[in-house]
mmCIF file of C-alpha atoms in Angstrom:
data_model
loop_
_atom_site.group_PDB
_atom_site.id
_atom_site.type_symbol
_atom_site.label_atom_id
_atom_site.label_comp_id
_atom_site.label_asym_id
_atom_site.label_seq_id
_atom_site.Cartn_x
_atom_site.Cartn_y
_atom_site.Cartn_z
ATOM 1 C CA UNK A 1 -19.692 15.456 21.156
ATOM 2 C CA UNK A 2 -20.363 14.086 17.739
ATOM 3 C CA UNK A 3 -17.524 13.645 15.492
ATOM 4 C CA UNK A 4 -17.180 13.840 12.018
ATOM 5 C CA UNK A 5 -17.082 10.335 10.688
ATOM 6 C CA UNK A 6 -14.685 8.705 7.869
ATOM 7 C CA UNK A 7 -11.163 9.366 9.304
ATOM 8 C CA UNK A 8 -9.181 8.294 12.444
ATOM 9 C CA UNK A 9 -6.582 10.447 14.174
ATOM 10 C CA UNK A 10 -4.363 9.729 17.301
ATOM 11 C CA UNK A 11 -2.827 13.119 18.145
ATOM 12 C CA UNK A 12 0.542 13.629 19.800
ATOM 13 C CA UNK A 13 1.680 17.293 20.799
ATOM 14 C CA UNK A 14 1.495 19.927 18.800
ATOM 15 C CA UNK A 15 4.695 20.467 16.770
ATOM 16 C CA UNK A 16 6.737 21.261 13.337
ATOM 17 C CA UNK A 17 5.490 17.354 12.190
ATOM 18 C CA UNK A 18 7.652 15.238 10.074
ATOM 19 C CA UNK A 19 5.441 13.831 7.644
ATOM 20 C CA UNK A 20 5.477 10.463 6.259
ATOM 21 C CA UNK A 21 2.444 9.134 3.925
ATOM 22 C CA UNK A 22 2.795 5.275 4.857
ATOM 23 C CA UNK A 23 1.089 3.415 1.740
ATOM 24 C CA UNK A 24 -0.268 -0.294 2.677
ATOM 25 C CA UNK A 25 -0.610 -3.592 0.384
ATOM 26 C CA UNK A 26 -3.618 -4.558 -0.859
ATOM 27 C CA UNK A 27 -2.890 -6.223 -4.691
ATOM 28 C CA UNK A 28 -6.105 -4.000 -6.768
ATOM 29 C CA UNK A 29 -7.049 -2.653 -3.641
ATOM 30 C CA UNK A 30 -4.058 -0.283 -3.969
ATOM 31 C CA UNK A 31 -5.636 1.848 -6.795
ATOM 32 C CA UNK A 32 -7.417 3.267 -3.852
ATOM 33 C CA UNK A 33 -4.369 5.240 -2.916
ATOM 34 C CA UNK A 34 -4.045 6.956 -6.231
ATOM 35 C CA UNK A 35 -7.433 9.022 -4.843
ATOM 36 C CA UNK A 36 -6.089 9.509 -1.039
ATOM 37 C CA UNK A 37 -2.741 10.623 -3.027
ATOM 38 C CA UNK A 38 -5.028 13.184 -5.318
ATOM 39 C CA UNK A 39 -7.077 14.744 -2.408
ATOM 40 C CA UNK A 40 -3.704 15.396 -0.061
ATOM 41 C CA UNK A 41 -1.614 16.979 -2.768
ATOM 42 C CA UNK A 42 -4.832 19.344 -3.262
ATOM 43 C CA UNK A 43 -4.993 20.348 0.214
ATOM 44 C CA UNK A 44 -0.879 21.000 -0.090
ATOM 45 C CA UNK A 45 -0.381 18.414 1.950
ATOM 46 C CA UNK A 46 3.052 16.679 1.181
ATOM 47 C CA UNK A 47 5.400 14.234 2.691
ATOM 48 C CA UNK A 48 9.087 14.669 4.493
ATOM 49 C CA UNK A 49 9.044 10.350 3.957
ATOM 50 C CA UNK A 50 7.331 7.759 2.236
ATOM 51 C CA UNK A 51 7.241 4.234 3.129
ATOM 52 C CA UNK A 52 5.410 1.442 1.385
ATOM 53 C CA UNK A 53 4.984 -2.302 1.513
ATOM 54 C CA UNK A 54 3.407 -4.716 -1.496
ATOM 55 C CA UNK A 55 1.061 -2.878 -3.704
ATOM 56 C CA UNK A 56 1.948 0.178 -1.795
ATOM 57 C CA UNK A 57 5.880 -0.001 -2.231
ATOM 58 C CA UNK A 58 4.621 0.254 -6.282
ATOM 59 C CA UNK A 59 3.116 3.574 -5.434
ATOM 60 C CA UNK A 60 5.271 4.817 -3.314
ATOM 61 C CA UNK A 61 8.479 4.141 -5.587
ATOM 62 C CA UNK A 62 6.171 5.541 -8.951
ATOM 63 C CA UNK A 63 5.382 8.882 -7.064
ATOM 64 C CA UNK A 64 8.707 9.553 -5.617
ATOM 65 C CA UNK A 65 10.296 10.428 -8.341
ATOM 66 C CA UNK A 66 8.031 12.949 -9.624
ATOM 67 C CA UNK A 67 6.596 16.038 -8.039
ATOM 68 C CA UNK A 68 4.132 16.014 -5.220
ATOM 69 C CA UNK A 69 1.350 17.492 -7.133
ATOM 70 C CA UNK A 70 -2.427 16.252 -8.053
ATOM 71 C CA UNK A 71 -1.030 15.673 -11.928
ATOM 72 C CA UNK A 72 1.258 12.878 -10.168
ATOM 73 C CA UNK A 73 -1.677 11.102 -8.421
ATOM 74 C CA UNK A 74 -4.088 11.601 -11.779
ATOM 75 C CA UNK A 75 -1.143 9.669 -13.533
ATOM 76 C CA UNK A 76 -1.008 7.027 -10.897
ATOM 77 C CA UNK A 77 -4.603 6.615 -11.110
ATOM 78 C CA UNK A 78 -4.337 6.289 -15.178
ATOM 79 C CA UNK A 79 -1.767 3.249 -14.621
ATOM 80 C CA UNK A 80 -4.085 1.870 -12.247
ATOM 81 C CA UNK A 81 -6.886 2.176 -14.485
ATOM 82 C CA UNK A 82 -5.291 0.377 -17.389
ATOM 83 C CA UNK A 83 -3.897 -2.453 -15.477
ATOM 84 C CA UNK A 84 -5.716 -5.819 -15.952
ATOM 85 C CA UNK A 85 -5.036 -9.398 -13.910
ATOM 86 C CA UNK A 86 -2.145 -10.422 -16.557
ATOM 87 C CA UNK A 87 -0.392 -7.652 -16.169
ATOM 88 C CA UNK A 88 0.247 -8.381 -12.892
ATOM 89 C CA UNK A 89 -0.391 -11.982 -12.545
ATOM 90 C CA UNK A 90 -0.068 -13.613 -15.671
ATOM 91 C CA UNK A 91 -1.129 -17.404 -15.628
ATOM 92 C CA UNK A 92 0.887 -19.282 -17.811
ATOM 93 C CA UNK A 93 0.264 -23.523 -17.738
ATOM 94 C CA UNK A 94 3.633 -24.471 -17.682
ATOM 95 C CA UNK A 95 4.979 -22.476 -14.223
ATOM 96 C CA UNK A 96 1.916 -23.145 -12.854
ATOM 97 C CA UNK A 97 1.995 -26.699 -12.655
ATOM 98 C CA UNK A 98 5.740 -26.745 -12.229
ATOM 99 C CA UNK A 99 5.133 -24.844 -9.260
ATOM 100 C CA UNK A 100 2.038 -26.827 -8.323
ATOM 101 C CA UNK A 101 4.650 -29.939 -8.705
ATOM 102 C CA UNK A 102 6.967 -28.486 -6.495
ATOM 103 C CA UNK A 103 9.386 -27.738 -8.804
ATOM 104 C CA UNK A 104 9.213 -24.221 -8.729
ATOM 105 C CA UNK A 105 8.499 -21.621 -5.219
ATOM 106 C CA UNK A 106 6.112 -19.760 -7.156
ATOM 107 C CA UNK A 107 3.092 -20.174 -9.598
ATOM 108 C CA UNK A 108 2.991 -17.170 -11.614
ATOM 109 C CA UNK A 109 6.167 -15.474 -13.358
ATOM 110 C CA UNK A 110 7.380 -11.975 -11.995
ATOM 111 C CA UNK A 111 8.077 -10.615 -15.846
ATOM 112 C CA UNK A 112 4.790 -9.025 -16.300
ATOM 113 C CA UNK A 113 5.299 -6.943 -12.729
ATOM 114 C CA UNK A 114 8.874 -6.108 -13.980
ATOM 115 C CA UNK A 115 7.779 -4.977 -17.589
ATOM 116 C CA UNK A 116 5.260 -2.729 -15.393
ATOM 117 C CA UNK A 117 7.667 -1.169 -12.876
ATOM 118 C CA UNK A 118 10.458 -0.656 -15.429
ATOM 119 C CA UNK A 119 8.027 0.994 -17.422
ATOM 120 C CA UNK A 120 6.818 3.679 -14.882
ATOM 121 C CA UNK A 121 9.404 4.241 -12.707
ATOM 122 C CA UNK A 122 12.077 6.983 -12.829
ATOM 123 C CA UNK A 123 14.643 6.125 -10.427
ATOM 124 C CA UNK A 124 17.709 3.417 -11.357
ATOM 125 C CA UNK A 125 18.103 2.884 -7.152
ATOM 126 C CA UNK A 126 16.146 4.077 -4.264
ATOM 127 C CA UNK A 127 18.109 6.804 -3.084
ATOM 128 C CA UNK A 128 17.672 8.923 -6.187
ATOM 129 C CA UNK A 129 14.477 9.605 -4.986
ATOM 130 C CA UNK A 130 13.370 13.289 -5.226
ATOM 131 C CA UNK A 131 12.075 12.052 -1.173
ATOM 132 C CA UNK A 132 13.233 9.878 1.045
ATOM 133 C CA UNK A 133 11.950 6.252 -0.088
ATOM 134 C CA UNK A 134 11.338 3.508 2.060
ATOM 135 C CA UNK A 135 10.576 -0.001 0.987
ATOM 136 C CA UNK A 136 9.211 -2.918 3.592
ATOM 137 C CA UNK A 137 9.912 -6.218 2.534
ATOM 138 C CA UNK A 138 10.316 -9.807 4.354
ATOM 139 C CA UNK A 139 13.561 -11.812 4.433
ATOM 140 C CA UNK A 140 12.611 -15.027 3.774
ATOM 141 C CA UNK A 141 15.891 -16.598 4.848
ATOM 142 C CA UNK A 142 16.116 -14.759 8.293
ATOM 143 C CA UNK A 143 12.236 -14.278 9.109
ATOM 144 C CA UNK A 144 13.053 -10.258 9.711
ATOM 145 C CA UNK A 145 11.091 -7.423 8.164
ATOM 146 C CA UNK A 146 13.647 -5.681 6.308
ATOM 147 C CA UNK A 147 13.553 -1.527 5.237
ATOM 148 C CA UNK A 148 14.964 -1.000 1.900
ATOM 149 C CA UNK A 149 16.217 2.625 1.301
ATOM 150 C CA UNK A 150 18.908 2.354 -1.392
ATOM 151 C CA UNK A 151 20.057 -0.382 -3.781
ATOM 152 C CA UNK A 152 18.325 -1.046 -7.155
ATOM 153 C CA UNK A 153 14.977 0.204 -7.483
ATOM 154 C CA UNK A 154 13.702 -2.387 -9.649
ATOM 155 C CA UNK A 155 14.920 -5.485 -7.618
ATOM 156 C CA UNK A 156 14.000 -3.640 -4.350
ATOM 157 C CA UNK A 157 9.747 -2.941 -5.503
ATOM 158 C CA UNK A 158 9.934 -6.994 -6.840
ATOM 159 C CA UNK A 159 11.547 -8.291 -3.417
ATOM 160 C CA UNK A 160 8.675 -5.973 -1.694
ATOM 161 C CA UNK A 161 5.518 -7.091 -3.702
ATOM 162 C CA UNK A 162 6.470 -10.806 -4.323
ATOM 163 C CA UNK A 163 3.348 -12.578 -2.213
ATOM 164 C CA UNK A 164 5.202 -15.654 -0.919
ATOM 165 C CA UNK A 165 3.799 -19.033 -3.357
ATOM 166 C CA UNK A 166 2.013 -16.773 -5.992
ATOM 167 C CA UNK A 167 5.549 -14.861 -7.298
ATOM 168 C CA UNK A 168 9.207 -15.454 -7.240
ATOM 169 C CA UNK A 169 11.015 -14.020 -3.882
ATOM 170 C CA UNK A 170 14.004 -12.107 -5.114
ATOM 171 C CA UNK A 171 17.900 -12.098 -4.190
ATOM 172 C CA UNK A 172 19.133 -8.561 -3.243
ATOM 173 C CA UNK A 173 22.602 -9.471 -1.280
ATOM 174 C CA UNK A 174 22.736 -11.681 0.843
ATOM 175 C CA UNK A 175 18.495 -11.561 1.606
ATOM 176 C CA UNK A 176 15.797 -13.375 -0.282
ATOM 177 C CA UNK A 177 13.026 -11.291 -0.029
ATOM 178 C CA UNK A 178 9.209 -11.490 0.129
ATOM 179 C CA UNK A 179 6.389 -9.262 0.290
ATOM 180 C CA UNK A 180 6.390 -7.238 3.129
ATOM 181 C CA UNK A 181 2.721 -7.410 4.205
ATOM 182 C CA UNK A 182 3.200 -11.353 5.409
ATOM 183 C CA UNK A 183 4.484 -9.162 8.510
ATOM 184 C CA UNK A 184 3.549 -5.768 8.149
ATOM 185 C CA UNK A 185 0.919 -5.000 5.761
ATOM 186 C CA UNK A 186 0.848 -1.401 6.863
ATOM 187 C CA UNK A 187 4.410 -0.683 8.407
ATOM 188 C CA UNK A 188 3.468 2.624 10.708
ATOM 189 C CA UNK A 189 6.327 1.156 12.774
ATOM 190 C CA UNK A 190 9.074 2.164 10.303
ATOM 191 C CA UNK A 191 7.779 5.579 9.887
ATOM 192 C CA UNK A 192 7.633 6.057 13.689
ATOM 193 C CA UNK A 193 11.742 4.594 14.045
ATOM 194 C CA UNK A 194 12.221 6.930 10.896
ATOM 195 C CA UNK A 195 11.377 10.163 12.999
ATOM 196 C CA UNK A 196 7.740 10.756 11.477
ATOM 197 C CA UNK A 197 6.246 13.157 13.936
ATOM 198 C CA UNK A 198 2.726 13.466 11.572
ATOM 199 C CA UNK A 199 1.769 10.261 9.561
ATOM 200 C CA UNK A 200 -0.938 10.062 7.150
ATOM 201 C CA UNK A 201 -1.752 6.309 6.395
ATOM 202 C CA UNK A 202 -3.661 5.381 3.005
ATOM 203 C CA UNK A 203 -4.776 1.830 3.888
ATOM 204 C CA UNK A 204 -6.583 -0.527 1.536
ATOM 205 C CA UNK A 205 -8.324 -2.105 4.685
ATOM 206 C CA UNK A 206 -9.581 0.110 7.401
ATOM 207 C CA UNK A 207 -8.926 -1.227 11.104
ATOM 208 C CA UNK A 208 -10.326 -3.935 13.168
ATOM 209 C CA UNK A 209 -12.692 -6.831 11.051
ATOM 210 C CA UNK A 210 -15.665 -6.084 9.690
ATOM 211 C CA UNK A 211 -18.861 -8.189 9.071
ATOM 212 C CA UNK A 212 -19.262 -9.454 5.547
ATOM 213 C CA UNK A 213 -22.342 -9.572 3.383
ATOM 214 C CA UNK A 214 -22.309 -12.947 2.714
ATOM 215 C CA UNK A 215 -19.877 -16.154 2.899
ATOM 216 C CA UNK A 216 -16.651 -16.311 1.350
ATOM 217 C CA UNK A 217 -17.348 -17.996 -2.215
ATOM 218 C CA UNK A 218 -14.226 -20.640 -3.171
ATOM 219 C CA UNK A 219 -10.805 -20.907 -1.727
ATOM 220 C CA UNK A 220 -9.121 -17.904 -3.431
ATOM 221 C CA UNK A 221 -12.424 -15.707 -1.995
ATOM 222 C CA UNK A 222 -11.645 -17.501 1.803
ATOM 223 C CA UNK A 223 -8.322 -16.991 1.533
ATOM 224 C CA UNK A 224 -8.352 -13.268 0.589
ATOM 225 C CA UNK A 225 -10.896 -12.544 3.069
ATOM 226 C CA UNK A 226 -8.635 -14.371 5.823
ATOM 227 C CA UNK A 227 -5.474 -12.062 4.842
ATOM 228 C CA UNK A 228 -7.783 -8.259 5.127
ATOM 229 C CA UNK A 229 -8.848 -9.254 8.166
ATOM 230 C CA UNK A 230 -5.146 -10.081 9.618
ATOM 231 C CA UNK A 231 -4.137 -7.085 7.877
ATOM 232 C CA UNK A 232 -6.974 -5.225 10.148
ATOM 233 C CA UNK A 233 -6.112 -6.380 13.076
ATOM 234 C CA UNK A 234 -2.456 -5.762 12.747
ATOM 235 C CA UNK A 235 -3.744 -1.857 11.865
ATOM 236 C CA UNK A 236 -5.626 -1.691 14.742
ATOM 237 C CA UNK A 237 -3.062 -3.245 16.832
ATOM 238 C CA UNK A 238 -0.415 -0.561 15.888
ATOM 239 C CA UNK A 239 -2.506 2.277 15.885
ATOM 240 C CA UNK A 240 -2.751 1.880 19.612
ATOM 241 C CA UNK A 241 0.631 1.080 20.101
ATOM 242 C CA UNK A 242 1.899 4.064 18.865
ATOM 243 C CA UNK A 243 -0.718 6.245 19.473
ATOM 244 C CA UNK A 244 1.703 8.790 21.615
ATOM 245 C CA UNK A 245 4.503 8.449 19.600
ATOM 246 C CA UNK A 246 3.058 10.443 16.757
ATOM 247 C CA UNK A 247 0.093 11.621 15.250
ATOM 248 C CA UNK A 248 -1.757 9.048 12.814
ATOM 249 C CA UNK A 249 -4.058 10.451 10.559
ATOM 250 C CA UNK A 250 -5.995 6.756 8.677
ATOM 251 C CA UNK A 251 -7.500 8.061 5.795
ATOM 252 C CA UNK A 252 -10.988 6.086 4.959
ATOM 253 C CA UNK A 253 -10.794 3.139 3.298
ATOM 254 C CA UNK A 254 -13.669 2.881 0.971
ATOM 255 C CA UNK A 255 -14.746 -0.376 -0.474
ATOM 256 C CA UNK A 256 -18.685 -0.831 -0.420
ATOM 257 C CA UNK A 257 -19.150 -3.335 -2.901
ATOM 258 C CA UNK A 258 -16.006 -5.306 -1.256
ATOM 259 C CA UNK A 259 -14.332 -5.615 -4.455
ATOM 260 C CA UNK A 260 -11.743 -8.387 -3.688
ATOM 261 C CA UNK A 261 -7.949 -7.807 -4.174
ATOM 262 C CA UNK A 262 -7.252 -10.072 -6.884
ATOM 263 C CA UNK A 263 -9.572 -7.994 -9.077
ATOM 264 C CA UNK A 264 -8.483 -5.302 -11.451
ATOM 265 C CA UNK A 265 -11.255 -4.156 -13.361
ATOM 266 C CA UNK A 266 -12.997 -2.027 -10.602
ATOM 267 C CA UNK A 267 -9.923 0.511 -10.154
ATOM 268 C CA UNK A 268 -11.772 3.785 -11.716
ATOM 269 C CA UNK A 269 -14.436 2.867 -9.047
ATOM 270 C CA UNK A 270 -11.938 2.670 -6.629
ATOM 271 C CA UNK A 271 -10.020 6.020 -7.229
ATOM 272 C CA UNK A 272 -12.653 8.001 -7.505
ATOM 273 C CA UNK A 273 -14.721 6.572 -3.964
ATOM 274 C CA UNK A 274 -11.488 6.598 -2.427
ATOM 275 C CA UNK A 275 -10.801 10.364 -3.590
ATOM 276 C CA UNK A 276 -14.176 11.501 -2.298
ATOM 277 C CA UNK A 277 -14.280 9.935 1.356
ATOM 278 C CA UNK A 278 -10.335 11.601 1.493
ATOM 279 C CA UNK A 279 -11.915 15.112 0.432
ATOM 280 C CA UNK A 280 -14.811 14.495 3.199
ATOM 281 C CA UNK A 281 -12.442 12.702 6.144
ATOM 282 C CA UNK A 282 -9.779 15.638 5.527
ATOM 283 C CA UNK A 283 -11.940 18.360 5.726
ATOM 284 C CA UNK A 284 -13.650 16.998 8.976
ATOM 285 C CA UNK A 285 -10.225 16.606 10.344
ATOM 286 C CA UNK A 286 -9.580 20.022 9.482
ATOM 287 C CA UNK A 287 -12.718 21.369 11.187
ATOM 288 C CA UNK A 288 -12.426 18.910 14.242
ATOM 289 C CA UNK A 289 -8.835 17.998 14.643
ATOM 290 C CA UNK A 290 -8.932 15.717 17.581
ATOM 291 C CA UNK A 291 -11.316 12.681 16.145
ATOM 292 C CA UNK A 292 -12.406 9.601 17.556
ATOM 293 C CA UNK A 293 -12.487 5.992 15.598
ATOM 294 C CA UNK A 294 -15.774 6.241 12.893
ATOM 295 C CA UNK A 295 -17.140 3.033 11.513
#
């Protein structure tokens, strides 16, 4: 039979499903999921759970706090669309070379990424989310993945978005805590052990590696390209894993011009692609709701 192409689903049972939206990292990349966000909400689809690691913990944290509507994800997509490099990475000459010196763990400063999630965010700590909130971050000290679901908002999005070597890790008790897509970059396994029964997963790198249209140009270019293709492995690698513990509905991915994830002029480009393949992948899935992989 041919099947609609653009989305992946692994069905479980039919059932009153849990939902969880499970947001992955992807720096830039992650304006993507302020599109995915828009065509869900307009199809009144809306989560029991969200969890979110990196550039997805940011999202997750801005939208639960405010109603699950499409004026949530248009306003997600406006702060994506006015972010620039700086904001997020600004380069200043003096931590960079103490932290090229070995002086400091990090190279760029975390205020611009605190100025940003102070700004938008509604919620003093995670459990005064309007739904259940679930952060994925990495203990540096231990090695664990670690789920944060209460405890200061603020501290808790910095621990789960600070890239190990580019920004400060960050003390929350007793844990020093990294971004949580050195493990996990797309932590379906903590929506499963949450009781998710129906999870829709708004990646920023579909699964499995995919050919590129030419060779990696510098370091920072190899390096990226090295970390989406772990990241789509790892996807793959879970989505068969728990393939009969729930249903896992991968929403499409969409990056054509393979606009790298340290770039942050591209996100309008990115929302709106990203909303259109959603629209297309859910309405297939809709029509044919048992789906096979799609390239």
């Amino acid at each position: 039979m041919n099947e609609p192409r653009g989305i992946l689903t692994v069905r479980r049972p039919a059932g009153a499903p849990r939902t969880a939206f499970v947001f992955a990292g992807g720096a830039a990349l992650g304006a993507m999921q302020a599109g995915m966000l828009h065509a869900l909400y307009e199809r009144g689809i809306r989560p029991d759970l969200l969890v979110g690691t990196s550039a997805g913990a940011l999202n997750a944290a801005f939208v639960a706090s405010r109603p699950q509507t499409v004026a949530t994800a248009r306003e997600l997509g406006a702060v994506w669309r006015g972010l620039r490099r700086k904001d997020v990475f600004p380069l200043r000459p003096a931590t960079l070379l103490s932290g090229l010196a070995g002086r400091r763990d990090h190279l760029v400063s975390d205020h611009g990424l605190r100025r940003l999630v102070t700004r938008h965010l509604k919620i003093a700590r995670l459990e005064e989310a309007g739904i259940p909130l679930h952060l994925i971050a990495h203990d540096l000290l231990s090695g664990q993945e670690v789920r944060l679901s209460e405890g200061p908002t603020i501290e808790a999005v910095l621990g789960a978005t600070a890239i190990p070597g580019l920004l400060p890790p960050v003390w929350l008790g007793d844990r020093l805590l990294a971004d949580g897509g050195v493990t996990n970059n797309t932590p379906i396994s903590h929506a499963i052990e949450l009781g998710a029964e129906r999870i829709f997963v708004l990646p920023t790198e579909g699964p499995g590696v995919r050919a590129l249209p030419r060779p990696p140009r510098g370091a920072p270019d190899a390096a990226v390209n090295a970390l989406t293709r772990l990241f789509g492995a790892r996807l793959q690698a879970d989505l068969a894993r728990y393939a009969t513990a729930a249903e896992i509905i991968v929403l499409p991915a969409v990056n054509p011009r393979y606009i790298p994830l340290t770039s942050f002029t591209h996100a309008s480009e990115l929302v709106e692609e990203a909303l259109t393949a959603a629209r297309m992948a859910l309405a297939a899935h809709d029509t044919h709701p048992v789906l096979a992989q799609a390239s």
